[in-house]
Structure formats: C-alpha cells, structure tokens
PDB file of C-alpha atoms and ligand atoms in Angstrom:
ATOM      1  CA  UNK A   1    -191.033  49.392  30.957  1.00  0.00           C
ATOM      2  CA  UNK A   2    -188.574  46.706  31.655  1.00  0.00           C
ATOM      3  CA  UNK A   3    -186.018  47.431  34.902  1.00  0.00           C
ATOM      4  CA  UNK A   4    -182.769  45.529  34.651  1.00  0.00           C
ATOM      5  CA  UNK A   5    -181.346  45.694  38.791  1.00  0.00           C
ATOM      6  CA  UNK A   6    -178.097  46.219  37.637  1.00  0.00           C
ATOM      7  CA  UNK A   7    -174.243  46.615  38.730  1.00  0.00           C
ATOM      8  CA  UNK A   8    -171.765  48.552  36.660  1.00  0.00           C
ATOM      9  CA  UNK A   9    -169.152  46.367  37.696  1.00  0.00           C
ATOM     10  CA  UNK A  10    -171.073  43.200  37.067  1.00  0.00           C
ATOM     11  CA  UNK A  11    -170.063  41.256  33.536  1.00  0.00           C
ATOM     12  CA  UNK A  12    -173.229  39.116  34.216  1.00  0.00           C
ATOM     13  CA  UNK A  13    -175.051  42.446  34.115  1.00  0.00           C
ATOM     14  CA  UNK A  14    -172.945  43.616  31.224  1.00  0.00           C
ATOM     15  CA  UNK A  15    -174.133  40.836  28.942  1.00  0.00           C
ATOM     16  CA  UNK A  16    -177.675  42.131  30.051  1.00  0.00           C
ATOM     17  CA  UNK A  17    -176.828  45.748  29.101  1.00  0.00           C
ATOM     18  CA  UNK A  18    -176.009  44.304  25.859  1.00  0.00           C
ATOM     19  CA  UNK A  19    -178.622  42.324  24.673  1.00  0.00           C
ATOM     20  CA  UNK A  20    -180.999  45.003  25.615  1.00  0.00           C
ATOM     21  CA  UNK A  21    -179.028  47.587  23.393  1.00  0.00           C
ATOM     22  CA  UNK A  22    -178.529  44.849  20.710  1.00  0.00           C
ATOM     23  CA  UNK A  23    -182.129  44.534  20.335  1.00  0.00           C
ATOM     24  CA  UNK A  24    -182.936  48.635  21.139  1.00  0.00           C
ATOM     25  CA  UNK A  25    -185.090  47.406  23.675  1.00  0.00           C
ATOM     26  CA  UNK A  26    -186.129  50.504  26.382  1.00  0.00           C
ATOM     27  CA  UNK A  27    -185.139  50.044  30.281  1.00  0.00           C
ATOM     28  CA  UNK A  28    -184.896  51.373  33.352  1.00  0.00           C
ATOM     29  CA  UNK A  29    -181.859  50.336  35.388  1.00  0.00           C
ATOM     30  CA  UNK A  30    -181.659  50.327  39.447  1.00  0.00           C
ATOM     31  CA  UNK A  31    -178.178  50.147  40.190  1.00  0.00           C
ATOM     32  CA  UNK A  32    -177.496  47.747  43.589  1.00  0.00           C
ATOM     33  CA  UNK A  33    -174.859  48.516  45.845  1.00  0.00           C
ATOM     34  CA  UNK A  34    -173.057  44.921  46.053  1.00  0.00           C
ATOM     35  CA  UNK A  35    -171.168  45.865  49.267  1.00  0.00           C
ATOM     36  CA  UNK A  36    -174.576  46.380  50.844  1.00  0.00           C
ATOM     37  CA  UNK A  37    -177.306  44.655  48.859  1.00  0.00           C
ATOM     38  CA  UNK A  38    -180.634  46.074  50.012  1.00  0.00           C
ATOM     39  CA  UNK A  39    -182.521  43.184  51.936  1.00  0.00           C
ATOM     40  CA  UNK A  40    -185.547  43.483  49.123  1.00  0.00           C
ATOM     41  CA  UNK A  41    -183.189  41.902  46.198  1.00  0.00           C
ATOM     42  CA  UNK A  42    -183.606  38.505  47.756  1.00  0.00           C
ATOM     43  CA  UNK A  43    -187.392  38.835  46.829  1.00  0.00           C
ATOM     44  CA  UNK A  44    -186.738  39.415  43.586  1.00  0.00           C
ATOM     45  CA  UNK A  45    -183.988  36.707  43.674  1.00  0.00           C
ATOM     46  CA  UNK A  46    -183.454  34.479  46.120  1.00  0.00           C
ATOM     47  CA  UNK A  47    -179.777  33.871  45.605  1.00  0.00           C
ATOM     48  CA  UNK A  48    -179.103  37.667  46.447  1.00  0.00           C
ATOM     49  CA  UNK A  49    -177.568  38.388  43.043  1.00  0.00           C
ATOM     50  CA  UNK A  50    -177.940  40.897  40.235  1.00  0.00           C
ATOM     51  CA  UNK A  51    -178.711  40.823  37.039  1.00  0.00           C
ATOM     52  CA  UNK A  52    -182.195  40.409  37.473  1.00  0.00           C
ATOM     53  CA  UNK A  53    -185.072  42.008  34.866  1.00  0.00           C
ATOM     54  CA  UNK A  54    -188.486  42.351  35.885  1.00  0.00           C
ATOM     55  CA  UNK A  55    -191.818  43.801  33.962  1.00  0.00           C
ATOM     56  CA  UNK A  56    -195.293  43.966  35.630  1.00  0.00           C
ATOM     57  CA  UNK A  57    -193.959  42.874  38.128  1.00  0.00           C
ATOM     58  CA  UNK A  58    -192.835  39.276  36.949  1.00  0.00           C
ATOM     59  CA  UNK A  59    -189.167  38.709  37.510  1.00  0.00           C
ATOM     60  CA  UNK A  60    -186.115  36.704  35.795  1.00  0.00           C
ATOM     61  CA  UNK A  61    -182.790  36.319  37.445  1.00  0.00           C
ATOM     62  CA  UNK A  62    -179.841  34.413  35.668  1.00  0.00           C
ATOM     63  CA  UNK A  63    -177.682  36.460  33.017  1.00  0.00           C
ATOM     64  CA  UNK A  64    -177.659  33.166  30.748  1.00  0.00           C
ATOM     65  CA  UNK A  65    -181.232  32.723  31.129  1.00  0.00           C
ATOM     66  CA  UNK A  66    -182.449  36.014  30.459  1.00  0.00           C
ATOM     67  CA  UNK A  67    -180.037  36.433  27.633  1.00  0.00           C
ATOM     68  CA  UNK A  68    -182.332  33.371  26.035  1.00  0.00           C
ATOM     69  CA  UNK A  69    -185.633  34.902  27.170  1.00  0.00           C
ATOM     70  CA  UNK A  70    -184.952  38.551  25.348  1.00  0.00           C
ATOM     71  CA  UNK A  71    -184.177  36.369  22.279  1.00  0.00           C
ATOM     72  CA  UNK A  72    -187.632  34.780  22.299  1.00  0.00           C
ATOM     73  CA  UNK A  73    -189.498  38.470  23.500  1.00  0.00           C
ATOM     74  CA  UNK A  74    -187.429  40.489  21.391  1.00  0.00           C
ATOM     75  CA  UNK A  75    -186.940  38.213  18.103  1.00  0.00           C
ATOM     76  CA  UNK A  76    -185.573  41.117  16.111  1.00  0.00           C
ATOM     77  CA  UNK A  77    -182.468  41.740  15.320  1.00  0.00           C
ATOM     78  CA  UNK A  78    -181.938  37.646  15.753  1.00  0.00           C
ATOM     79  CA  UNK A  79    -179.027  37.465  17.934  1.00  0.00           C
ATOM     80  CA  UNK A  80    -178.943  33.175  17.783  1.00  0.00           C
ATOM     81  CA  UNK A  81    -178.172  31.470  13.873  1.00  0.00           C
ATOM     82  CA  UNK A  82    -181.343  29.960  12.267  1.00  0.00           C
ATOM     83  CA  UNK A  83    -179.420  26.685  11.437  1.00  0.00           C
ATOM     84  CA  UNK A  84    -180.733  24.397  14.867  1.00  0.00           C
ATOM     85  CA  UNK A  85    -177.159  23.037  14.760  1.00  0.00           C
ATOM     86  CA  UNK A  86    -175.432  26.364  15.088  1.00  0.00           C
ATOM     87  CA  UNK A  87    -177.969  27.340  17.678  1.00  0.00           C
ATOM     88  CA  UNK A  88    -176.975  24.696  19.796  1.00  0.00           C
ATOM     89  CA  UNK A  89    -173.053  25.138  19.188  1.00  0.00           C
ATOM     90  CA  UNK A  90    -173.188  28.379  20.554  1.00  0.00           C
ATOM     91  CA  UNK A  91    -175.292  27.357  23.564  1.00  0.00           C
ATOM     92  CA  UNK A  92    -172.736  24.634  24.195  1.00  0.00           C
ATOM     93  CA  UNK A  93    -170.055  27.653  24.333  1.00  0.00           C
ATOM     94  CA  UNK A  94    -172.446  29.204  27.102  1.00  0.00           C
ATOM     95  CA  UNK A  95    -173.290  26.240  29.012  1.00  0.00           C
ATOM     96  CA  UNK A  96    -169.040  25.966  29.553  1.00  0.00           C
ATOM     97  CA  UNK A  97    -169.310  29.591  30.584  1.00  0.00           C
ATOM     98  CA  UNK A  98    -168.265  28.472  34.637  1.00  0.00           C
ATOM     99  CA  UNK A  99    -165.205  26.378  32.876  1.00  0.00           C
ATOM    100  CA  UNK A 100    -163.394  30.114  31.630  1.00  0.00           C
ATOM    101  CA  UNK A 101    -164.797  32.163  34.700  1.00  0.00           C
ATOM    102  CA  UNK A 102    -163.042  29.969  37.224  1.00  0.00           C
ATOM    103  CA  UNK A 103    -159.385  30.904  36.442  1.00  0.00           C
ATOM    104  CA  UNK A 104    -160.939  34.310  35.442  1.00  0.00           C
ATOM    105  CA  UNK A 105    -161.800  34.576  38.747  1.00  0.00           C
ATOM    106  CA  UNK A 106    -158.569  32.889  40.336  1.00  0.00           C
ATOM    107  CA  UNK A 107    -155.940  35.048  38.088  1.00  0.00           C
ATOM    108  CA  UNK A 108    -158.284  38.337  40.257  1.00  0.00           C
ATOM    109  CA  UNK A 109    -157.228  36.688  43.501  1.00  0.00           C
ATOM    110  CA  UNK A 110    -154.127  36.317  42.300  1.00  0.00           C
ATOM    111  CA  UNK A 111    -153.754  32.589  42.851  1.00  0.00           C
ATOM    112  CA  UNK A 112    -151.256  30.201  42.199  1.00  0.00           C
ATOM    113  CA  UNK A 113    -151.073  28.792  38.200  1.00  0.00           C
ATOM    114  CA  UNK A 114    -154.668  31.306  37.399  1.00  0.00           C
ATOM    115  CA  UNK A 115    -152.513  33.045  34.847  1.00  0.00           C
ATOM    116  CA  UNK A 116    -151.931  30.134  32.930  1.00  0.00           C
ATOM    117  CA  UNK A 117    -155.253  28.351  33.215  1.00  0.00           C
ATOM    118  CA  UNK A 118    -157.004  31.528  32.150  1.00  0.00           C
ATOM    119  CA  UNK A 119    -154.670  31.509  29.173  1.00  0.00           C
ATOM    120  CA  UNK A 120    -155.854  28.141  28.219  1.00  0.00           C
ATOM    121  CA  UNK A 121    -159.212  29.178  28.443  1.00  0.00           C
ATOM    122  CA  UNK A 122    -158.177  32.290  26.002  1.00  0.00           C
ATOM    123  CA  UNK A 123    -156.497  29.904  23.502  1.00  0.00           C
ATOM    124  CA  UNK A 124    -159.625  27.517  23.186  1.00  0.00           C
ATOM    125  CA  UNK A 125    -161.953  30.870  22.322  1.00  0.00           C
ATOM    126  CA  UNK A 126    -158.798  31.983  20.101  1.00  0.00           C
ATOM    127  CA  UNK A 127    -158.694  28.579  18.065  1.00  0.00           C
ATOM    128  CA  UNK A 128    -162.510  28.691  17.785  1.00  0.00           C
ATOM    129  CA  UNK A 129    -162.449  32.335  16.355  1.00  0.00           C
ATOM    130  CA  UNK A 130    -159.753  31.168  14.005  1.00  0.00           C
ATOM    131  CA  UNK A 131    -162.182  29.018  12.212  1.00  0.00           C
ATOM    132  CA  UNK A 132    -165.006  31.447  12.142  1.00  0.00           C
ATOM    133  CA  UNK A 133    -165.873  35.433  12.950  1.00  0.00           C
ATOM    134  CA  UNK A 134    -167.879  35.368  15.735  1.00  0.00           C
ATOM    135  CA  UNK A 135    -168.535  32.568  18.836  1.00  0.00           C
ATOM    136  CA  UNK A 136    -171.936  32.296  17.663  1.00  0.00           C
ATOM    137  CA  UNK A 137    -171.108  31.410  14.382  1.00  0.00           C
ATOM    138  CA  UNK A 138    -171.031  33.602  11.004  1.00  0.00           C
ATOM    139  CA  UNK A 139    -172.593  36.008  12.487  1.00  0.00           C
ATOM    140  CA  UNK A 140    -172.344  38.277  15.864  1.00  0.00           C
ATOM    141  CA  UNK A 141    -174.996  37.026  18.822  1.00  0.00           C
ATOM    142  CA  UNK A 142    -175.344  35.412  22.120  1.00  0.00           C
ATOM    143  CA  UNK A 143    -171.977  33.678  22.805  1.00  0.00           C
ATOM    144  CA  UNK A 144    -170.208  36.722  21.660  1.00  0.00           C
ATOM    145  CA  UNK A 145    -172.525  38.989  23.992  1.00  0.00           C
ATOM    146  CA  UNK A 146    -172.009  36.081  27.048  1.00  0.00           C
ATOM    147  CA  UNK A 147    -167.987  35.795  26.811  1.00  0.00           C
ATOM    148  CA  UNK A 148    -166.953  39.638  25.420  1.00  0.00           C
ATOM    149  CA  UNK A 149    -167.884  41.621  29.085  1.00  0.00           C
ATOM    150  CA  UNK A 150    -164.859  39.412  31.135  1.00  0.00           C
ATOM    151  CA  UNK A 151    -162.508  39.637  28.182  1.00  0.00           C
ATOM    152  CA  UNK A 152    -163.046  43.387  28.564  1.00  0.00           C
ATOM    153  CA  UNK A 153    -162.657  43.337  32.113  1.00  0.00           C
ATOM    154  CA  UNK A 154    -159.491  40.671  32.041  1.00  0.00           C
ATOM    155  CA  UNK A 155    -157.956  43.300  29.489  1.00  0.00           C
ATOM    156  CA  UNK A 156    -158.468  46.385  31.216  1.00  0.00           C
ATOM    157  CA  UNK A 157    -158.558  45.500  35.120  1.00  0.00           C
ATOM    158  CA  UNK A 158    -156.249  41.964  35.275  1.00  0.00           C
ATOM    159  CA  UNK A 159    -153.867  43.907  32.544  1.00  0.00           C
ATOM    160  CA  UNK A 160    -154.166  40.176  30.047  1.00  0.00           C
ATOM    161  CA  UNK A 161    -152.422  40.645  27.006  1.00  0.00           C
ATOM    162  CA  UNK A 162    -154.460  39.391  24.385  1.00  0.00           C
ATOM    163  CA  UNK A 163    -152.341  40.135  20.778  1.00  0.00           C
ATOM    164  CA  UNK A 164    -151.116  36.706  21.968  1.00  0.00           C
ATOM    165  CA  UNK A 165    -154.657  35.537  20.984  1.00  0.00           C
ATOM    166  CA  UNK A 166    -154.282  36.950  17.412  1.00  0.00           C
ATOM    167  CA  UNK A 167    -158.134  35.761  16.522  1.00  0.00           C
ATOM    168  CA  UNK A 168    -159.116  36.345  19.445  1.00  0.00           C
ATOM    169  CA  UNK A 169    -157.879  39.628  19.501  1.00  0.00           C
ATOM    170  CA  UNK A 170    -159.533  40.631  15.778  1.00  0.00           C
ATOM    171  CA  UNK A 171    -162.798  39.429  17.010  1.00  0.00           C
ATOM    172  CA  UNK A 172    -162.222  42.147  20.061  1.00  0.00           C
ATOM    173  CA  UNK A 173    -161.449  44.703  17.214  1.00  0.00           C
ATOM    174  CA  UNK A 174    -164.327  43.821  15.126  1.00  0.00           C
ATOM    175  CA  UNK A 175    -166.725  44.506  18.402  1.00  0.00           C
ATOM    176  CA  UNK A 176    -165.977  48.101  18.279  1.00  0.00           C
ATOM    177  CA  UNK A 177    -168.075  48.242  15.337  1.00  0.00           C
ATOM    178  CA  UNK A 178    -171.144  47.440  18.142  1.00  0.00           C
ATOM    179  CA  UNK A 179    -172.620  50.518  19.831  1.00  0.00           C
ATOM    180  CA  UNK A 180    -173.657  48.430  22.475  1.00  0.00           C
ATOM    181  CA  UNK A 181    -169.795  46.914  22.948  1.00  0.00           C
ATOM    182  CA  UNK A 182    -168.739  49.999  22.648  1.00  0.00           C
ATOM    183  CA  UNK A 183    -170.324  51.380  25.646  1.00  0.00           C
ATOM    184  CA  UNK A 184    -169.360  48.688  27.684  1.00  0.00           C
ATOM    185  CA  UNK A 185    -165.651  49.078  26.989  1.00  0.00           C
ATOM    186  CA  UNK A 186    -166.134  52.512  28.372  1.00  0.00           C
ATOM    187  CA  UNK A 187    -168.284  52.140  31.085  1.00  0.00           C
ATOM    188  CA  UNK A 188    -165.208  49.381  32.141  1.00  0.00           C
ATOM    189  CA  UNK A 189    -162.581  52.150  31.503  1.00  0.00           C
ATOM    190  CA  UNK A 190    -163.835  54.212  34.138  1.00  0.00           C
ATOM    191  CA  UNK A 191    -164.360  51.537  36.822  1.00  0.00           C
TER     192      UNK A 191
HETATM  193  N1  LIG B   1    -175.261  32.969  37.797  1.00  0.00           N
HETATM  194  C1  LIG B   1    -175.519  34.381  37.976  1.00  0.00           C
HETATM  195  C2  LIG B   1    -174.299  35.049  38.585  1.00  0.00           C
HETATM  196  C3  LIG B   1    -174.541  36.509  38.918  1.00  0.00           C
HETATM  197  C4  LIG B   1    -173.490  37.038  39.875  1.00  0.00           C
HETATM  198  O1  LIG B   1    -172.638  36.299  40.391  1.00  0.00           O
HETATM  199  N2  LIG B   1    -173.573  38.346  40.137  1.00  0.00           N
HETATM  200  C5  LIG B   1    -172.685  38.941  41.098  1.00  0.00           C
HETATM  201  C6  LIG B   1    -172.199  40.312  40.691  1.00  0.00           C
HETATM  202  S1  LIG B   1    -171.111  40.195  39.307  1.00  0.00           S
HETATM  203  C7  LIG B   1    -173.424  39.148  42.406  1.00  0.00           C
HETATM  204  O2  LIG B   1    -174.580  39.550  42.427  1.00  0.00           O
HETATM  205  N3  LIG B   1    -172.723  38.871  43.499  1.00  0.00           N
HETATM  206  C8  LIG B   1    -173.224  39.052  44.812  1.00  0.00           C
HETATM  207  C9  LIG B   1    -173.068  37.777  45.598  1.00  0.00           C
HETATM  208  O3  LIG B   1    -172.566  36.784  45.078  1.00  0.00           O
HETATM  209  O4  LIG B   1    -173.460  37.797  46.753  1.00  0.00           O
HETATM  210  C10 LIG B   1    -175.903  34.999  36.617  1.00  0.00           C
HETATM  211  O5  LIG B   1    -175.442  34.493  35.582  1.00  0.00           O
HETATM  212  O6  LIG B   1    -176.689  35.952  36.603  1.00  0.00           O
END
C-alpha cells in the first residue's frame, strides 16, 4: 500500500491527491502537522517538506517528481499526450511552475504589486487555454493536475476573480467534470 505524508492545506500535496485518484490508485495518507513537523519527516525527506510517497519502504519527495513517477508506475489512464512534442510542452509549463507560485505566494503576504504580477501569471495560462482545452494539451493530464490546486486556493482563500480569465475560467468549469478535482475544491472549501 502506498502512504502519501500529506497536508490538507498543501497544493503540492493536492496535485498528489490527484494523480493518485486520476489513476484510482489505493493509499494511505498520514496527515503532518506543518506547525510542528514531527522530527522523523526529515528521514523521509531531508528538506522537511510534505508531499512525500513511500512503498516498502522506498521513499519519493518532490510533488513534480512524483507526479512523473505515478505516470511511469501507473501508465493507465495516461495522464501525459503520446505525441513526444506535446509531452515536453506540458513539462515546460511545469518546469515554470516557481515563475506563477512566486506572486502566488506574494499576493498571500499581501505584498506590494503581487496582485498584479499574479494576474500576469493568470493571463499567460488564460491565453494558453484559449488555444487549446487543457494545459497539457487536447486532453486533461499533468500540467492541468500541477497548476489547478493554487488556482483553487487563489479563488477561494486570496478571493482572485478569475471570469476576467474567460479561458481560463472554462477550463476551471470543465474540471468539475473530474471526481478527483472535485474533491479537492471541497476539501479547499472547508479549510
Ligand atoms: N518543492 C516541493 C515543495 C513542497 C512544499 O513546499 N511543501 C510545503 C507545504 S505546502 C511544506 O512542506 N512546507 C514546510 C516547510 O517549508 O518547512 C514539492 O514540490 O513537493
């Protein structure tokens, strides 16, 4: 059985949760108390930091990372496009993660000019969407699953209006079609 240490709160977590539903994969979760991390989680990771997965006792930290491990262990439903080319156009997205979590992460301290640098981070995903359905390409998968838990969480806890992001705000609408989407838009309701 695979054990995800996991935070609620945590979007890096949340893309975890995902995947695993996404590919109906069976896990155990141990939830970690980030205002008073138990000293063991540094053995499992050394930075201190959840998500991390382990089975038999072999362990994986890194949401981006173990996002690309499931897809190799758990091929089925493919979650990255079969055209190389697409594949790594959507990795590209993920490697630029840091570049739309730093004014995410500003706009929550409520610093100085956040606001708008976030909202040029939402217009770049919004212009991509316009051209095709998902962030991974024609079809819903690991970009979507590594941007949609802090667009949740900028909605619903930073109040960001996203109708100004019209395509960015149908691709929101088409994720409630995704049990596993779903459940994360609740589980950040009741935060
Ligand atoms: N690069 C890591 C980041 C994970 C991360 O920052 N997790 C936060 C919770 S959302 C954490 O464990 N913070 C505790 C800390 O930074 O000490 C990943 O992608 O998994």
């Amino acid at each position: 059985m695979l054990t995800l240490y996991d935070a609620a709160r945590c979007p890096y977590c949340a893309r975890v949760r995902i995947m695993l539903a996404e590919k109906h994969v069976e896990f155990e979760t141990t939830e970690i108390d980030l205002t008073d991390r138990p000293a063991w989680i540094y053995e499992k990771n050394s930075t201190g930091r959840v998500p991390v997965i382990e089975e038999d006792a072999w362990v994986l930290p890194e949401s981006s990372v173990i996002l690309e491990y499931l897809e190799e262990r758990y091929p089925e439903p493919p979650l990255l496009p079969a055209d190389p080319g697409d594949r790594a156009l959507a990795r590209v997205l993920i490697f630029r993660h840091d570049d739309f979590t730093r004014p995410y992460y500003a706009l929550r301290r409520e610093e100085d000019g956040a606001a708008e640098a976030f909202d040029r981070e939402l217009a770049k995903l919004d212009e991509q969407l316009a051209g095709r359905p998902w962030l991974t390409g024609a079809a819903f998968g690991l970009a979507d699953i590594a941007y949609v838990p802090w667009i949740l969480r900028a909605r619903d806890m930073l109040g960001v209006e996203l109708d100004r992001f019209p395509a960015l705000a149908d691709w929101l609408e088409r994720m409630r079609e995704r049990p596993s989407v779903v459940d994360e838009a609740e589980l950040v309701a009741a935060l």
